[in-house]
Backbone as XML, in Angstrom:
<?xml version="1.0"?>
<chain id="A" units="angstrom">
  <residue number="1" name="UNK">
    <atom name="N" x="176.301" y="5.684" z="171.473"/>
    <atom name="CA" x="175.585" y="6.695" z="170.703"/>
    <atom name="C" x="174.346" y="6.042" z="170.076"/>
  </residue>
  <residue number="2" name="UNK">
    <atom name="N" x="173.132" y="6.477" z="170.432"/>
    <atom name="CA" x="171.914" y="5.865" z="169.902"/>
    <atom name="C" x="171.815" y="5.933" z="168.381"/>
  </residue>
  <residue number="3" name="UNK">
    <atom name="N" x="172.257" y="7.033" z="167.774"/>
    <atom name="CA" x="172.182" y="7.147" z="166.321"/>
    <atom name="C" x="173.091" y="6.119" z="165.652"/>
  </residue>
  <residue number="4" name="UNK">
    <atom name="N" x="174.289" y="5.970" z="166.184"/>
    <atom name="CA" x="175.223" y="4.994" z="165.628"/>
    <atom name="C" x="174.662" y="3.581" z="165.759"/>
  </residue>
  <residue number="5" name="UNK">
    <atom name="N" x="174.038" y="3.302" z="166.906"/>
    <atom name="CA" x="173.437" y="1.978" z="167.108"/>
    <atom name="C" x="172.308" y="1.740" z="166.126"/>
  </residue>
  <residue number="6" name="UNK">
    <atom name="N" x="171.462" y="2.743" z="165.906"/>
    <atom name="CA" x="170.355" y="2.601" z="164.957"/>
    <atom name="C" x="170.875" y="2.372" z="163.552"/>
  </residue>
  <residue number="7" name="UNK">
    <atom name="N" x="171.924" y="3.103" z="163.162"/>
    <atom name="CA" x="172.497" y="2.939" z="161.827"/>
    <atom name="C" x="173.085" y="1.550" z="161.641"/>
  </residue>
  <residue number="8" name="UNK">
    <atom name="N" x="173.738" y="1.024" z="162.657"/>
    <atom name="CA" x="174.384" y="-0.276" z="162.523"/>
    <atom name="C" x="173.382" y="-1.414" z="162.548"/>
  </residue>
  <residue number="9" name="UNK">
    <atom name="N" x="172.173" y="-1.146" z="163.034"/>
    <atom name="CA" x="171.183" y="-2.204" z="163.161"/>
    <atom name="C" x="170.163" y="-2.229" z="162.042"/>
  </residue>
  <residue number="10" name="UNK">
    <atom name="N" x="170.231" y="-1.297" z="161.117"/>
    <atom name="CA" x="169.202" y="-1.239" z="160.094"/>
    <atom name="C" x="169.325" y="-2.356" z="159.083"/>
  </residue>
  <residue number="11" name="UNK">
    <atom name="N" x="170.486" y="-2.930" z="158.932"/>
    <atom name="CA" x="170.665" y="-4.023" z="157.981"/>
    <atom name="C" x="170.769" y="-5.330" z="158.750"/>
  </residue>
  <residue number="12" name="UNK">
    <atom name="N" x="169.838" y="-6.223" z="158.482"/>
    <atom name="CA" x="169.883" y="-7.532" z="159.122"/>
    <atom name="C" x="171.050" y="-8.313" z="158.527"/>
  </residue>
  <residue number="13" name="UNK">
    <atom name="N" x="171.651" y="-9.202" z="159.314"/>
    <atom name="CA" x="172.691" y="-10.061" z="158.761"/>
    <atom name="C" x="172.111" y="-10.902" z="157.619"/>
  </residue>
  <residue number="14" name="UNK">
    <atom name="N" x="172.931" y="-11.311" z="156.667"/>
    <atom name="CA" x="172.415" y="-12.091" z="155.534"/>
    <atom name="C" x="171.941" y="-13.473" z="155.973"/>
  </residue>
  <residue number="15" name="UNK">
    <atom name="N" x="171.015" y="-14.025" z="155.204"/>
    <atom name="CA" x="170.520" y="-15.371" z="155.460"/>
    <atom name="C" x="171.238" y="-16.366" z="154.565"/>
  </residue>
  <residue number="16" name="UNK">
    <atom name="N" x="171.408" y="-17.580" z="155.057"/>
    <atom name="CA" x="171.935" y="-18.652" z="154.227"/>
    <atom name="C" x="170.777" y="-19.237" z="153.426"/>
  </residue>
  <residue number="17" name="UNK">
    <atom name="N" x="171.070" y="-20.134" z="152.517"/>
    <atom name="CA" x="170.025" y="-20.801" z="151.751"/>
    <atom name="C" x="169.059" y="-21.553" z="152.659"/>
  </residue>
  <residue number="18" name="UNK">
    <atom name="N" x="169.550" y="-22.017" z="153.792"/>
    <atom name="CA" x="168.725" y="-22.764" z="154.735"/>
    <atom name="C" x="167.910" y="-21.841" z="155.631"/>
  </residue>
  <residue number="19" name="UNK">
    <atom name="N" x="168.094" y="-20.517" z="155.512"/>
    <atom name="CA" x="167.340" y="-19.567" z="156.318"/>
    <atom name="C" x="168.014" y="-19.174" z="157.619"/>
  </residue>
  <residue number="20" name="UNK">
    <atom name="N" x="169.194" y="-19.698" z="157.892"/>
    <atom name="CA" x="169.919" y="-19.337" z="159.106"/>
    <atom name="C" x="170.522" y="-17.946" z="158.941"/>
  </residue>
  <residue number="21" name="UNK">
    <atom name="N" x="170.561" y="-17.172" z="160.012"/>
    <atom name="CA" x="171.154" y="-15.840" z="159.975"/>
    <atom name="C" x="172.660" y="-15.961" z="160.167"/>
  </residue>
  <residue number="22" name="UNK">
    <atom name="N" x="173.414" y="-15.288" z="159.309"/>
    <atom name="CA" x="174.867" y="-15.251" z="159.441"/>
    <atom name="C" x="175.262" y="-13.993" z="160.209"/>
  </residue>
  <residue number="23" name="UNK">
    <atom name="N" x="175.970" y="-14.173" z="161.307"/>
    <atom name="CA" x="176.407" y="-13.052" z="162.122"/>
    <atom name="C" x="177.904" y="-12.832" z="161.947"/>
  </residue>
  <residue number="24" name="UNK">
    <atom name="N" x="178.347" y="-11.586" z="162.180"/>
    <atom name="CA" x="179.792" y="-11.335" z="162.170"/>
    <atom name="C" x="180.440" y="-12.071" z="163.343"/>
  </residue>
  <residue number="25" name="UNK">
    <atom name="N" x="181.744" y="-12.044" z="163.405"/>
    <atom name="CA" x="182.467" y="-12.753" z="164.471"/>
    <atom name="C" x="181.936" y="-12.391" z="165.855"/>
  </residue>
  <residue number="26" name="UNK">
    <atom name="N" x="181.756" y="-11.089" z="166.101"/>
    <atom name="CA" x="181.230" y="-10.649" z="167.396"/>
    <atom name="C" x="179.701" y="-10.663" z="167.335"/>
  </residue>
  <residue number="27" name="UNK">
    <atom name="N" x="179.094" y="-11.485" z="168.155"/>
    <atom name="CA" x="177.633" y="-11.566" z="168.170"/>
    <atom name="C" x="177.025" y="-10.289" z="168.739"/>
  </residue>
  <residue number="28" name="UNK">
    <atom name="N" x="175.827" y="-9.918" z="168.273"/>
    <atom name="CA" x="175.179" y="-8.732" z="168.837"/>
    <atom name="C" x="174.706" y="-9.024" z="170.252"/>
  </residue>
  <residue number="29" name="UNK">
    <atom name="N" x="174.573" y="-7.973" z="171.042"/>
    <atom name="CA" x="174.000" y="-8.140" z="172.373"/>
    <atom name="C" x="172.514" y="-8.434" z="172.200"/>
  </residue>
  <residue number="30" name="UNK">
    <atom name="N" x="171.864" y="-8.884" z="173.249"/>
    <atom name="CA" x="170.426" y="-9.167" z="173.158"/>
    <atom name="C" x="169.658" y="-7.894" z="172.831"/>
  </residue>
  <residue number="31" name="UNK">
    <atom name="N" x="170.091" y="-6.770" z="173.359"/>
    <atom name="CA" x="169.431" y="-5.492" z="173.070"/>
    <atom name="C" x="169.609" y="-5.104" z="171.604"/>
  </residue>
  <residue number="32" name="UNK">
    <atom name="N" x="170.813" y="-5.285" z="171.078"/>
    <atom name="CA" x="171.060" y="-4.995" z="169.663"/>
    <atom name="C" x="170.235" y="-5.911" z="168.760"/>
  </residue>
  <residue number="33" name="UNK">
    <atom name="N" x="170.157" y="-7.191" z="169.122"/>
    <atom name="CA" x="169.378" y="-8.143" z="168.328"/>
    <atom name="C" x="167.894" y="-7.770" z="168.358"/>
  </residue>
  <residue number="34" name="UNK">
    <atom name="N" x="167.382" y="-7.387" z="169.526"/>
    <atom name="CA" x="165.983" y="-6.985" z="169.648"/>
    <atom name="C" x="165.710" y="-5.728" z="168.816"/>
  </residue>
  <residue number="35" name="UNK">
    <atom name="N" x="166.592" y="-4.762" z="168.891"/>
    <atom name="CA" x="166.418" y="-3.535" z="168.114"/>
    <atom name="C" x="166.435" y="-3.833" z="166.622"/>
  </residue>
  <residue number="36" name="UNK">
    <atom name="N" x="167.337" y="-4.694" z="166.199"/>
    <atom name="CA" x="167.412" y="-5.058" z="164.796"/>
    <atom name="C" x="166.144" y="-5.770" z="164.347"/>
  </residue>
  <residue number="37" name="UNK">
    <atom name="N" x="165.642" y="-6.655" z="165.169"/>
    <atom name="CA" x="164.410" y="-7.377" z="164.857"/>
    <atom name="C" x="163.222" y="-6.422" z="164.754"/>
  </residue>
  <residue number="38" name="UNK">
    <atom name="N" x="163.128" y="-5.478" z="165.670"/>
    <atom name="CA" x="162.031" y="-4.501" z="165.634"/>
    <atom name="C" x="162.140" y="-3.624" z="164.394"/>
  </residue>
  <residue number="39" name="UNK">
    <atom name="N" x="163.333" y="-3.145" z="164.094"/>
    <atom name="CA" x="163.516" y="-2.312" z="162.903"/>
    <atom name="C" x="163.104" y="-3.055" z="161.637"/>
  </residue>
  <residue number="40" name="UNK">
    <atom name="N" x="163.541" y="-4.299" z="161.507"/>
    <atom name="CA" x="163.213" y="-5.081" z="160.316"/>
    <atom name="C" x="161.716" y="-5.385" z="160.246"/>
  </residue>
  <residue number="41" name="UNK">
    <atom name="N" x="161.113" y="-5.704" z="161.377"/>
    <atom name="CA" x="159.673" y="-5.993" z="161.399"/>
    <atom name="C" x="158.871" y="-4.754" z="161.051"/>
  </residue>
  <residue number="42" name="UNK">
    <atom name="N" x="159.267" y="-3.610" z="161.570"/>
    <atom name="CA" x="158.562" y="-2.366" z="161.244"/>
    <atom name="C" x="158.737" y="-2.028" z="159.763"/>
  </residue>
  <residue number="43" name="UNK">
    <atom name="N" x="159.910" y="-2.282" z="159.213"/>
    <atom name="CA" x="160.136" y="-2.031" z="157.790"/>
    <atom name="C" x="159.238" y="-2.923" z="156.948"/>
  </residue>
  <residue number="44" name="UNK">
    <atom name="N" x="159.192" y="-4.201" z="157.292"/>
    <atom name="CA" x="158.389" y="-5.150" z="156.519"/>
    <atom name="C" x="156.892" y="-4.832" z="156.575"/>
  </residue>
  <residue number="45" name="UNK">
    <atom name="N" x="156.465" y="-4.260" z="157.686"/>
    <atom name="CA" x="155.043" y="-3.933" z="157.848"/>
    <atom name="C" x="154.768" y="-2.453" z="157.603"/>
  </residue>
  <residue number="46" name="UNK">
    <atom name="N" x="155.729" y="-1.777" z="156.956"/>
    <atom name="CA" x="155.579" y="-0.367" z="156.568"/>
    <atom name="C" x="155.135" y="0.504" z="157.751"/>
  </residue>
  <residue number="47" name="UNK">
    <atom name="N" x="155.794" y="0.284" z="158.888"/>
    <atom name="CA" x="155.573" y="1.024" z="160.137"/>
    <atom name="C" x="154.185" y="0.828" z="160.737"/>
  </residue>
  <residue number="48" name="UNK">
    <atom name="N" x="153.474" y="-0.226" z="160.349"/>
    <atom name="CA" x="152.176" y="-0.534" z="160.944"/>
    <atom name="C" x="152.441" y="-1.291" z="162.244"/>
  </residue>
  <residue number="49" name="UNK">
    <atom name="N" x="152.259" y="-0.594" z="163.362"/>
    <atom name="CA" x="152.592" y="-1.179" z="164.662"/>
    <atom name="C" x="151.704" y="-2.360" z="165.013"/>
  </residue>
  <residue number="50" name="UNK">
    <atom name="N" x="150.445" y="-2.327" z="164.623"/>
    <atom name="CA" x="149.538" y="-3.429" z="164.940"/>
    <atom name="C" x="150.003" y="-4.715" z="164.263"/>
  </residue>
  <residue number="51" name="UNK">
    <atom name="N" x="150.304" y="-4.634" z="162.961"/>
    <atom name="CA" x="150.780" y="-5.820" z="162.244"/>
    <atom name="C" x="152.143" y="-6.277" z="162.754"/>
  </residue>
  <residue number="52" name="UNK">
    <atom name="N" x="153.030" y="-5.331" z="163.020"/>
    <atom name="CA" x="154.364" y="-5.672" z="163.515"/>
    <atom name="C" x="154.280" y="-6.358" z="164.879"/>
  </residue>
  <residue number="53" name="UNK">
    <atom name="N" x="153.441" y="-5.839" z="165.759"/>
    <atom name="CA" x="153.285" y="-6.439" z="167.095"/>
    <atom name="C" x="152.763" y="-7.865" z="166.982"/>
  </residue>
  <residue number="54" name="UNK">
    <atom name="N" x="151.767" y="-8.077" z="166.110"/>
    <atom name="CA" x="151.233" y="-9.433" z="165.917"/>
    <atom name="C" x="152.313" y="-10.355" z="165.383"/>
  </residue>
  <residue number="55" name="UNK">
    <atom name="N" x="153.104" y="-9.866" z="164.452"/>
    <atom name="CA" x="154.179" y="-10.657" z="163.868"/>
    <atom name="C" x="155.215" y="-11.060" z="164.921"/>
  </residue>
  <residue number="56" name="UNK">
    <atom name="N" x="155.489" y="-10.155" z="165.848"/>
    <atom name="CA" x="156.470" y="-10.404" z="166.907"/>
    <atom name="C" x="155.890" y="-11.166" z="168.098"/>
  </residue>
  <residue number="57" name="UNK">
    <atom name="N" x="154.548" y="-11.276" z="168.148"/>
    <atom name="CA" x="153.917" y="-11.971" z="169.268"/>
    <atom name="C" x="153.909" y="-11.168" z="170.551"/>
  </residue>
  <residue number="58" name="UNK">
    <atom name="N" x="153.883" y="-9.831" z="170.414"/>
    <atom name="CA" x="153.829" y="-8.953" z="171.583"/>
    <atom name="C" x="152.665" y="-7.988" z="171.411"/>
  </residue>
  <residue number="59" name="UNK">
    <atom name="N" x="152.299" y="-7.306" z="172.484"/>
    <atom name="CA" x="151.209" y="-6.335" z="172.391"/>
    <atom name="C" x="151.690" y="-5.086" z="171.652"/>
  </residue>
  <residue number="60" name="UNK">
    <atom name="N" x="150.734" y="-4.373" z="171.109"/>
    <atom name="CA" x="151.049" y="-3.111" z="170.420"/>
    <atom name="C" x="151.680" y="-2.121" z="171.398"/>
  </residue>
  <residue number="61" name="UNK">
    <atom name="N" x="151.204" y="-2.130" z="172.636"/>
    <atom name="CA" x="151.750" y="-1.224" z="173.654"/>
    <atom name="C" x="153.219" y="-1.541" z="173.935"/>
  </residue>
  <residue number="62" name="UNK">
    <atom name="N" x="153.546" y="-2.837" z="174.023"/>
    <atom name="CA" x="154.937" y="-3.231" z="174.259"/>
    <atom name="C" x="155.814" y="-2.811" z="173.086"/>
  </residue>
  <residue number="63" name="UNK">
    <atom name="N" x="155.321" y="-3.053" z="171.875"/>
    <atom name="CA" x="156.083" y="-2.644" z="170.695"/>
    <atom name="C" x="156.278" y="-1.135" z="170.678"/>
  </residue>
  <residue number="64" name="UNK">
    <atom name="N" x="155.226" y="-0.393" z="170.952"/>
    <atom name="CA" x="155.316" y="1.062" z="170.946"/>
    <atom name="C" x="156.359" y="1.551" z="171.955"/>
  </residue>
  <residue number="65" name="UNK">
    <atom name="N" x="156.391" y="0.930" z="173.120"/>
    <atom name="CA" x="157.377" y="1.310" z="174.147"/>
    <atom name="C" x="158.799" y="1.018" z="173.658"/>
  </residue>
  <residue number="66" name="UNK">
    <atom name="N" x="159.011" y="-0.179" z="173.107"/>
    <atom name="CA" x="160.350" y="-0.541" z="172.635"/>
    <atom name="C" x="160.737" y="0.250" z="171.386"/>
  </residue>
  <residue number="67" name="UNK">
    <atom name="N" x="159.794" y="0.445" z="170.474"/>
    <atom name="CA" x="160.032" y="1.204" z="169.233"/>
    <atom name="C" x="160.391" y="2.647" z="169.578"/>
  </residue>
  <residue number="68" name="UNK">
    <atom name="N" x="159.715" y="3.231" z="170.542"/>
    <atom name="CA" x="159.988" y="4.608" z="170.945"/>
    <atom name="C" x="161.388" y="4.791" z="171.500"/>
  </residue>
  <residue number="69" name="UNK">
    <atom name="N" x="161.945" y="3.746" z="172.085"/>
    <atom name="CA" x="163.291" y="3.827" z="172.663"/>
    <atom name="C" x="164.385" y="3.825" z="171.599"/>
  </residue>
  <residue number="70" name="UNK">
    <atom name="N" x="164.105" y="3.273" z="170.417"/>
    <atom name="CA" x="165.155" y="3.181" z="169.393"/>
    <atom name="C" x="164.892" y="4.079" z="168.196"/>
  </residue>
  <residue number="71" name="UNK">
    <atom name="N" x="163.739" y="4.684" z="168.151"/>
    <atom name="CA" x="163.311" y="5.461" z="166.994"/>
    <atom name="C" x="163.873" y="6.880" z="167.021"/>
  </residue>
  <residue number="72" name="UNK">
    <atom name="N" x="164.269" y="7.366" z="165.883"/>
    <atom name="CA" x="164.646" y="8.761" z="165.741"/>
    <atom name="C" x="164.385" y="9.172" z="164.289"/>
  </residue>
  <residue number="73" name="UNK">
    <atom name="N" x="164.392" y="10.453" z="163.952"/>
    <atom name="CA" x="164.045" y="10.884" z="162.601"/>
    <atom name="C" x="164.896" y="10.237" z="161.510"/>
  </residue>
  <residue number="74" name="UNK">
    <atom name="N" x="166.189" y="10.070" z="161.741"/>
    <atom name="CA" x="167.036" y="9.474" z="160.713"/>
    <atom name="C" x="166.743" y="7.988" z="160.552"/>
  </residue>
  <residue number="75" name="UNK">
    <atom name="N" x="166.458" y="7.307" z="161.646"/>
    <atom name="CA" x="166.123" y="5.886" z="161.567"/>
    <atom name="C" x="164.820" y="5.701" z="160.799"/>
  </residue>
  <residue number="76" name="UNK">
    <atom name="N" x="163.837" y="6.586" z="161.005"/>
    <atom name="CA" x="162.567" y="6.498" z="160.287"/>
    <atom name="C" x="162.788" y="6.637" z="158.782"/>
  </residue>
  <residue number="77" name="UNK">
    <atom name="N" x="163.728" y="7.450" z="158.395"/>
    <atom name="CA" x="163.984" y="7.659" z="156.970"/>
    <atom name="C" x="164.522" y="6.392" z="156.316"/>
  </residue>
  <residue number="78" name="UNK">
    <atom name="N" x="165.146" y="5.520" z="157.111"/>
    <atom name="CA" x="165.719" y="4.295" z="156.574"/>
    <atom name="C" x="164.673" y="3.202" z="156.391"/>
  </residue>
  <residue number="79" name="UNK">
    <atom name="N" x="163.532" y="3.382" z="156.999"/>
    <atom name="CA" x="162.513" y="2.317" z="156.974"/>
    <atom name="C" x="161.575" y="2.456" z="155.849"/>
  </residue>
</chain>
């Protein structure tokens, strides 16, 4: 369910004092990790795709394509 996936990915795992990400026992899939990273980057850049793309080291077009695949009205409200 895309909505359930978006809801579960809106909160990044906590960081340790050393900056390492703490994951639950079951690691996220690469797709889940990418979606979580995009959601967090878009949140930090207040949905500015140009800044988010630069931060991620990808083109704005690539970000827009990936963002469009995970975005929905409820997910936008969380950002």
